Short mmCIF file of C-alpha atoms and ligand atoms in Angstrom, two decimals:
data_model
loop_
_atom_site.label_atom_id
_atom_site.label_comp_id
_atom_site.label_asym_id
_atom_site.label_seq_id
_atom_site.Cartn_x
_atom_site.Cartn_y
_atom_site.Cartn_z
CA UNK L 131 -15.93 -2.02 -5.67
CA UNK L 132 -13.62 0.53 -7.21
CA UNK L 133 -10.29 -0.71 -8.44
CA UNK L 134 -7.52 1.55 -7.21
CA UNK L 135 -4.36 0.01 -8.60
CA UNK L 136 -2.06 2.82 -7.54
CA UNK L 137 -1.41 4.03 -4.03
CA UNK L 138 -2.33 7.60 -3.13
CA UNK L 139 1.33 8.26 -2.28
CA UNK L 140 2.32 7.56 -5.88
CA UNK L 141 -0.05 10.15 -7.31
CA UNK L 142 2.05 12.99 -8.67
CA UNK L 143 5.23 10.93 -8.43
CA UNK L 144 6.75 9.52 -11.59
CA UNK L 145 5.45 6.04 -12.24
CA UNK L 146 8.00 3.28 -12.70
CA UNK L 147 7.77 0.59 -15.38
CA UNK L 148 5.68 -1.94 -13.47
CA UNK L 149 3.27 0.79 -12.36
CA UNK L 150 2.82 1.84 -15.98
CA UNK L 151 1.97 -1.78 -16.73
CA UNK L 152 -0.71 -1.66 -14.05
CA UNK L 153 -2.04 1.55 -15.47
CA UNK L 154 -2.22 0.17 -19.01
CA UNK L 155 -3.98 -3.05 -17.96
CA UNK L 156 -6.98 -4.07 -20.06
CA UNK L 157 -10.28 -3.18 -18.40
CA UNK L 158 -12.69 -3.54 -21.30
CA UNK L 159 -13.98 -6.99 -22.32
CA UNK L 160 -14.48 -5.82 -25.92
CA UNK L 161 -10.89 -4.68 -26.17
CA UNK L 162 -9.69 -7.96 -24.65
CA UNK L 163 -11.71 -9.99 -27.16
CA UNK L 164 -10.49 -7.85 -30.08
CA UNK L 165 -6.87 -8.20 -29.12
CA UNK L 166 -7.22 -11.93 -28.64
CA UNK L 167 -9.16 -12.39 -31.88
CA UNK L 168 -12.19 -13.75 -30.06
CA UNK L 169 -15.86 -13.38 -31.02
CA UNK L 170 -17.21 -10.14 -29.55
CA UNK L 171 -20.31 -11.99 -28.27
CA UNK L 172 -18.03 -13.35 -25.56
CA UNK L 173 -17.50 -9.81 -24.31
CA UNK L 174 -21.19 -8.99 -24.43
CA UNK L 175 -21.98 -11.90 -22.12
CA UNK L 176 -20.03 -10.24 -19.41
CA UNK L 177 -22.41 -7.59 -18.12
CA UNK L 178 -23.67 -8.86 -14.79
CA UNK L 179 -20.35 -10.13 -13.38
CA UNK L 180 -18.61 -7.08 -14.76
CA UNK L 181 -20.64 -4.61 -12.81
CA UNK L 182 -19.80 -6.21 -9.47
CA UNK L 183 -16.14 -6.94 -10.16
CA UNK L 184 -14.75 -5.48 -13.39
CA UNK L 185 -12.33 -7.05 -15.83
CA UNK L 186 -8.72 -6.16 -15.03
CA UNK L 187 -5.85 -7.91 -16.82
CA UNK L 188 -2.29 -6.64 -17.32
CA UNK L 189 -0.89 -6.90 -20.83
CA UNK L 190 2.05 -9.04 -19.82
CA UNK L 191 -0.46 -11.71 -18.72
CA UNK L 192 -2.69 -11.24 -21.77
CA UNK L 193 0.34 -11.92 -24.01
CA UNK L 194 0.44 -15.44 -22.58
CA UNK L 195 -3.15 -16.16 -23.69
CA UNK L 196 -3.53 -18.08 -26.94
CA UNK L 197 -5.21 -16.00 -29.64
CA UNK L 198 -8.51 -17.25 -30.98
CA UNK L 199 -9.02 -19.79 -28.18
CA UNK L 200 -12.14 -19.08 -26.08
CA UNK L 201 -11.19 -21.99 -23.77
CA UNK L 202 -7.68 -20.79 -23.00
CA UNK L 203 -7.00 -21.59 -19.32
CA UNK L 204 -5.55 -18.11 -18.67
CA UNK L 205 -8.40 -16.34 -20.45
CA UNK L 206 -10.99 -18.12 -18.28
CA UNK L 207 -9.34 -16.66 -15.18
CA UNK L 208 -9.89 -13.05 -16.30
CA UNK L 209 -12.86 -12.79 -18.66
CA UNK L 210 -16.23 -12.18 -16.95
CA UNK L 211 -18.82 -14.64 -18.24
CA UNK L 212 -22.59 -14.80 -18.04
CA UNK L 213 -22.29 -17.85 -15.74
CA UNK L 214 -21.11 -15.52 -12.96
CA UNK L 215 -24.68 -14.44 -12.45
CA UNK L 216 -25.87 -18.01 -11.76
CA UNK L 217 -26.92 -17.88 -8.16
CA UNK L 218 -26.34 -20.83 -5.88
CA UNK L 219 -27.42 -20.85 -2.25
CA UNK L 220 -24.15 -22.34 -1.00
CA UNK L 221 -22.04 -19.64 -2.61
CA UNK L 222 -21.91 -16.63 -0.30
CA UNK L 223 -20.12 -13.29 0.03
CA UNK L 224 -17.85 -14.33 2.95
CA UNK L 225 -17.18 -18.04 2.34
CA UNK L 226 -14.10 -18.32 4.56
CA UNK L 227 -15.27 -16.40 7.62
CA UNK L 228 -12.82 -13.51 7.21
CA UNK L 229 -15.22 -11.04 8.73
CA UNK L 230 -15.57 -12.89 12.03
CA UNK L 231 -11.77 -13.43 12.24
CA UNK L 232 -10.92 -9.72 11.91
CA UNK L 233 -9.05 -8.73 15.10
CA UNK L 234 -8.36 -5.09 14.12
CA UNK L 235 -9.14 -3.12 10.97
CA UNK L 236 -7.24 -4.89 8.15
CA UNK L 237 -5.90 -7.71 10.34
CA UNK L 238 -7.28 -11.24 10.27
CA UNK L 239 -6.18 -13.99 12.60
CA UNK L 240 -7.47 -17.51 12.28
CA UNK L 241 -4.43 -19.60 13.16
CA UNK L 242 -1.94 -19.78 16.01
CA UNK L 243 1.16 -17.61 15.62
CA UNK L 244 0.18 -16.07 12.27
CA UNK L 245 -1.62 -12.82 11.60
CA UNK L 246 -2.71 -11.81 8.13
CA UNK L 247 -2.55 -8.16 7.17
CA UNK L 248 -4.64 -6.76 4.32
CA UNK L 249 -1.99 -4.41 2.94
CA UNK L 250 -4.26 -3.09 0.19
CA UNK L 251 -7.49 -4.01 -1.57
CA UNK L 252 -5.95 -3.64 -5.01
CA UNK L 253 -4.56 -6.44 -7.18
CA UNK L 254 -2.72 -6.63 -10.49
CA UNK L 255 -5.56 -8.76 -11.89
CA UNK L 256 -9.16 -9.50 -11.07
CA UNK L 257 -9.35 -13.29 -10.89
CA UNK L 258 -12.91 -14.27 -11.63
CA UNK L 259 -13.00 -16.95 -8.91
CA UNK L 260 -11.67 -14.73 -6.14
CA UNK L 261 -13.30 -14.48 -2.72
CA UNK L 262 -12.04 -10.92 -2.76
CA UNK L 263 -14.82 -9.78 -5.05
CA UNK L 264 -17.05 -9.06 -2.05
CA UNK L 265 -14.56 -8.14 0.68
CA UNK L 266 -15.13 -4.74 2.33
CA UNK L 267 -11.62 -3.38 1.66
CA UNK L 268 -12.68 0.17 2.36
CA UNK L 269 -12.79 -0.80 6.05
CA UNK L 270 -9.04 -1.57 6.13
CA UNK L 271 -6.59 1.19 7.14
CA UNK L 272 -4.99 3.32 4.44
CA UNK L 273 -1.52 4.73 4.85
CA UNK L 274 1.17 4.06 7.42
CA UNK L 275 -0.29 6.15 10.22
CA UNK L 276 -3.51 4.22 10.06
CA UNK L 277 -1.59 0.94 10.18
CA UNK L 278 0.11 1.88 13.42
CA UNK L 279 -3.04 1.38 15.50
CA UNK L 280 -3.92 -1.91 13.82
CA UNK L 281 -0.37 -3.18 14.30
CA UNK L 282 -0.84 -2.61 18.06
CA UNK L 283 -2.81 -5.87 18.24
CA UNK L 284 0.23 -7.73 16.89
CA UNK L 285 2.58 -5.81 19.17
CA UNK L 286 0.53 -6.75 22.19
CA UNK L 287 0.36 -10.49 21.38
CA UNK L 288 3.77 -12.11 21.71
CA UNK L 289 2.47 -15.42 20.36
CA UNK L 290 2.39 -13.91 16.85
CA UNK L 291 5.71 -14.78 15.19
CA UNK L 292 4.65 -14.48 11.56
CA UNK L 293 2.96 -11.67 9.69
CA UNK L 294 1.41 -12.56 6.35
CA UNK L 295 1.04 -9.68 3.93
CA UNK L 296 -1.96 -10.31 1.77
CA UNK L 297 -4.79 -8.33 0.25
CA UNK L 298 -5.52 -7.68 -2.43
CA UNK L 299 -1.88 -7.90 -3.34
CA UNK L 300 0.73 -6.35 -1.03
CA UNK L 301 3.21 -5.87 -3.88
CA UNK L 302 0.83 -3.36 -5.47
CA UNK L 303 2.19 -0.97 -2.81
CA UNK L 304 4.96 1.18 -4.22
CA UNK L 305 8.54 0.52 -3.13
CA UNK L 306 8.64 3.24 -0.48
CA UNK L 307 5.25 2.33 1.00
CA UNK L 308 6.11 -1.36 1.06
CA UNK L 309 9.43 -0.65 2.73
CA UNK L 310 7.79 1.50 5.42
CA UNK L 311 5.27 -1.23 6.17
CA UNK L 312 8.03 -3.85 6.45
CA UNK L 313 10.02 -1.59 8.78
CA UNK L 314 6.97 -1.08 11.00
CA UNK L 315 6.48 -4.84 11.27
CA UNK L 316 10.19 -5.34 11.94
CA UNK L 317 9.96 -3.05 14.93
CA UNK L 318 7.78 -5.64 16.68
CA UNK L 319 10.38 -7.74 18.47
CA UNK L 320 8.51 -11.05 18.63
CA UNK L 321 7.73 -11.15 14.88
CA UNK L 322 10.30 -13.39 13.19
CA UNK L 323 8.89 -14.09 9.75
CA UNK L 324 7.30 -12.09 6.98
CA UNK L 325 5.28 -14.01 4.44
CA UNK L 326 4.22 -12.25 1.26
CA UNK L 327 1.30 -13.65 -0.69
CA UNK L 328 1.41 -12.11 -4.15
CA UNK L 329 0.37 -12.76 -7.70
CA UNK L 330 2.51 -9.91 -9.03
CA UNK L 331 5.60 -12.01 -9.88
CA UNK L 332 3.27 -13.84 -12.29
CA UNK L 333 1.16 -10.91 -13.47
CA UNK L 334 3.81 -8.20 -13.84
CA UNK L 335 7.24 -9.79 -13.33
CA UNK L 336 8.89 -6.33 -13.61
CA UNK L 337 7.53 -5.73 -10.08
CA UNK L 338 10.43 -7.79 -8.72
CA UNK L 339 12.92 -4.94 -8.86
CA UNK L 340 16.11 -4.22 -6.95
CA UNK L 341 14.37 -1.89 -4.45
CA UNK L 342 11.99 -4.65 -3.41
CA UNK L 343 14.75 -7.24 -3.17
CA UNK L 344 16.81 -4.83 -1.10
CA UNK L 345 13.96 -4.18 1.33
CA UNK L 346 13.63 -7.91 1.92
CA UNK L 347 17.35 -8.61 2.05
CA UNK L 348 18.07 -5.87 4.57
CA UNK L 349 15.26 -6.97 6.86
CA UNK L 350 15.97 -8.94 10.01
CA UNK L 351 12.77 -10.89 9.29
CA UNK L 352 12.93 -14.19 7.43
CA UNK L 353 11.03 -13.44 4.23
CA UNK L 354 9.06 -16.07 2.33
CA UNK L 355 7.19 -15.34 -0.89
CA UNK L 356 4.12 -17.36 -1.87
CA UNK L 357 3.17 -16.82 -5.50
CA UNK L 358 -0.14 -17.81 -7.05
CA UNK L 359 0.04 -19.67 -10.35
CA UNK L 360 -2.71 -21.97 -11.64
CA UNK L 361 -1.40 -23.12 -14.99
CA UNK L 362 2.00 -23.82 -16.58
CA UNK L 363 1.29 -21.29 -19.35
CA UNK L 364 1.44 -18.51 -16.75
CA UNK L 365 5.21 -18.99 -16.42
CA UNK L 366 7.22 -17.51 -19.28
CA UNK L 367 10.87 -16.38 -19.39
CA UNK L 368 10.20 -13.06 -17.70
CA UNK L 369 8.32 -14.70 -14.85
CA UNK L 370 11.15 -17.23 -14.59
CA UNK L 371 13.73 -14.44 -14.19
CA UNK L 372 11.63 -12.59 -11.62
CA UNK L 373 11.42 -15.77 -9.55
CA UNK L 374 15.14 -16.40 -10.01
CA UNK L 375 15.91 -12.94 -8.60
CA UNK L 376 13.98 -13.72 -5.44
CA UNK L 377 15.60 -17.11 -5.04
CA UNK L 378 19.08 -15.79 -5.71
CA UNK L 379 18.46 -13.22 -2.99
CA UNK L 380 17.93 -16.13 -0.61
CA UNK L 381 14.15 -15.84 -0.42
CA UNK L 382 12.26 -19.15 -0.57
CA UNK L 383 9.41 -19.10 -3.09
CA UNK L 384 6.35 -21.34 -2.72
CA UNK L 385 3.30 -21.60 -4.93
CA UNK L 386 -0.37 -21.91 -4.22
CA UNK L 387 -2.99 -22.63 -6.84
CA UNK L 388 -6.74 -22.96 -6.90
CA UNK L 389 -8.31 -26.05 -8.45
CA UNK L 390 -10.53 -24.60 -11.19
CA UNK L 391 -12.89 -26.32 -13.56
CA UNK L 392 -11.73 -26.07 -17.21
CA UNK L 393 -8.51 -24.36 -16.12
CA UNK L 394 -6.41 -27.00 -14.36
CA UNK L 395 -8.77 -29.85 -13.35
CA UNK L 396 -6.95 -32.57 -15.26
CA UNK L 397 -3.89 -34.63 -14.44
CA UNK L 398 -1.78 -33.37 -17.36
CA UNK L 399 -2.25 -29.70 -16.42
CA UNK L 400 -1.50 -30.32 -12.74
CA UNK L 401 1.62 -32.39 -13.43
CA UNK L 402 2.89 -29.88 -15.96
CA UNK L 403 2.32 -27.05 -13.49
CA UNK L 404 4.30 -28.79 -10.77
CA UNK L 405 7.09 -29.61 -13.19
CA UNK L 406 7.52 -26.05 -14.41
CA UNK L 407 7.36 -24.74 -10.84
CA UNK L 408 10.09 -27.10 -9.68
CA UNK L 409 12.15 -26.29 -12.79
CA UNK L 410 11.86 -22.65 -11.67
CA UNK L 411 12.91 -23.71 -8.14
CA UNK L 412 9.45 -22.95 -6.72
CA UNK L 413 8.00 -25.46 -4.26
CA UNK L 414 4.32 -26.38 -4.77
CA UNK L 415 2.68 -25.59 -1.41
CA UNK L 416 -1.11 -25.66 -1.56
CA UNK L 417 -3.72 -26.58 -4.13
CA UNK L 418 -6.78 -24.84 -2.73
CA UNK L 419 -10.31 -26.06 -3.23
CA UNK L 420 -12.39 -23.18 -4.54
CA UNK L 421 -13.85 -20.92 -1.85
CA UNK L 422 -17.58 -20.96 -2.35
CA UNK L 423 -17.96 -17.34 -3.25
CA UNK L 424 -21.00 -15.95 -5.01
CA UNK L 425 -20.36 -15.70 -8.77
CA UNK L 426 -17.76 -18.50 -8.93
CA UNK L 427 -19.93 -21.63 -8.84
CA UNK L 428 -19.04 -22.51 -12.45
CA UNK L 429 -15.37 -22.96 -11.42
CA UNK L 430 -16.07 -25.59 -8.78
CA UNK L 431 -14.55 -29.07 -9.06
CA UNK L 432 -16.05 -31.87 -6.95
CA UNK L 433 -13.91 -32.53 -3.88
CA UNK L 434 -13.71 -36.24 -4.69
CA UNK L 435 -12.34 -35.49 -8.15
CA UNK L 436 -9.75 -33.15 -6.61
CA UNK L 437 -8.67 -35.85 -4.16
CA UNK L 438 -8.28 -38.37 -6.99
CA UNK L 439 -6.27 -35.92 -9.09
CA UNK L 440 -3.84 -35.22 -6.27
CA UNK L 441 -3.50 -38.93 -5.51
CA UNK L 442 -2.67 -39.50 -9.14
CA UNK L 443 -0.10 -36.68 -9.06
CA UNK L 444 1.57 -38.52 -6.20
CA UNK L 445 2.13 -41.53 -8.48
CA UNK L 446 3.79 -39.40 -11.15
CA UNK L 447 5.92 -36.85 -9.29
CA UNK L 448 8.47 -36.72 -6.48
CA UNK L 449 6.80 -36.07 -3.13
CA UNK L 450 8.06 -32.48 -2.89
CA UNK L 451 6.37 -31.62 -6.20
CA UNK L 452 2.88 -32.59 -4.98
CA UNK L 453 0.99 -29.73 -3.28
CA UNK L 454 -1.33 -30.40 -0.37
CA UNK L 455 -4.95 -30.19 -1.45
CA UNK L 456 -6.63 -28.00 1.16
CA UNK L 457 -9.78 -26.14 1.98
CA UNK L 458 -10.37 -23.15 4.21
CA UNK L 459 -13.26 -23.94 6.56
CA UNK L 460 -14.66 -21.29 8.87
CA UNK L 461 -13.78 -21.84 12.51
CA UNK L 462 -11.04 -24.47 12.02
CA UNK L 463 -7.60 -24.08 13.62
CA UNK L 464 -5.74 -24.77 10.38
CA UNK L 465 -6.51 -25.35 6.73
CA UNK L 466 -8.21 -28.71 6.27
CA UNK L 467 -6.08 -31.19 4.31
CA UNK L 468 -8.20 -33.07 1.77
CA UNK L 469 -5.33 -34.99 0.13
C1 PLP T 1479 -4.51 -19.47 4.91
C2 PLP T 1479 -4.34 -18.50 6.00
C3 PLP T 1479 -3.13 -18.45 6.73
C4 PLP T 1479 -1.94 -19.30 6.38
O1 PLP T 1479 -2.09 -20.62 6.68
P1 PLP T 1479 -0.86 -21.61 6.44
O2 PLP T 1479 -1.43 -22.96 6.60
O3 PLP T 1479 0.19 -21.26 7.45
O4 PLP T 1479 -0.35 -21.34 5.05
C5 PLP T 1479 -3.03 -17.58 7.79
N1 PLP T 1479 -4.07 -16.77 8.14
C6 PLP T 1479 -5.23 -16.79 7.47
C7 PLP T 1479 -6.33 -15.89 7.91
C8 PLP T 1479 -5.40 -17.64 6.37
O5 PLP T 1479 -6.57 -17.63 5.70
S1 SF4 T 1480 -4.53 -11.96 -7.22
FE1 SF4 T 1480 -5.35 -13.16 -5.50
S2 SF4 T 1480 -6.49 -11.70 -4.24
FE2 SF4 T 1480 -6.15 -10.74 -6.25
S3 SF4 T 1480 -7.98 -11.22 -7.45
FE3 SF4 T 1480 -6.48 -12.83 -7.89
S4 SF4 T 1480 -6.93 -14.47 -6.41
FE4 SF4 T 1480 -7.94 -12.60 -5.70
#
């Protein structure tokens, strides 16, 4: 899959700071290892996983990785490893049944009242464990005109009161494109809420700029932002200020994480993550069990261990700081709560 981090409409236009950060993201495992003072053999392991789903890591995120530490929990999320080519029969290319739940090009509905819109296939990072590595993004509409016909399915179903912008990462859209998409959704009278699932506030905090805040603040829709942070080290001062801007604009911010082996599968890491989130006024929402996607088997944590970890979190933290441990099972009417 080709990584297209910039929208066609921004070609030729002057790129703003956060777009330059996307453009200068690290894409070469050797360069990543050099900059992080890691043995180059680590980069040479990468080949198989790399071909399918290349390395992509913005510098602002790489700066939060500890130099010289091959086990750094942030590094493991971005560096392709040889273990990605381990095949496992239970790990497939569409583990969560997205293809069967597609109701129009780029629109997935699995649950009552909520429709998920694939705003773009691009992200500000390629997370090694992501189900997205096999998704056929080229089948989703591109550009506002193309969206209009897909949005018809939401317009014609008055039970849909929430639109979830996902992807890829919807905040990879430039300000003008994002605003046009929000305005199109707003024009559907029965839609009340707009949920934005994005890793950009973590990856490139400069993305939270005044244009974006203004689009959300001037919308009649209730906006909710769900960020994706797996480890306390992902939150530095700049991320903290980006989150604060959203919250001060009256936008609730929730977090979802994925339980990942060697990244956050211990009680100290999970408690520390919840504490830093709450200190940043972000509410822990979901801790997702890994989707069983081909190439990610080495990240899996046994469900029973996950349940025990979350039960232990409950003995150490206030109730609001404990995320629900969930899994996404094909054909269910909601996420399945494991703990
Ligand atoms: C996870 C998901 C949602 C959101 O579910 P919530 O429990 O409301 O957070 C909506 N649609 C799809 C297709 C999803 O995968
Ligand atoms: S930001 Fe989200 S959608 Fe994008 S690669 Fe990471 S986990 Fe996948």
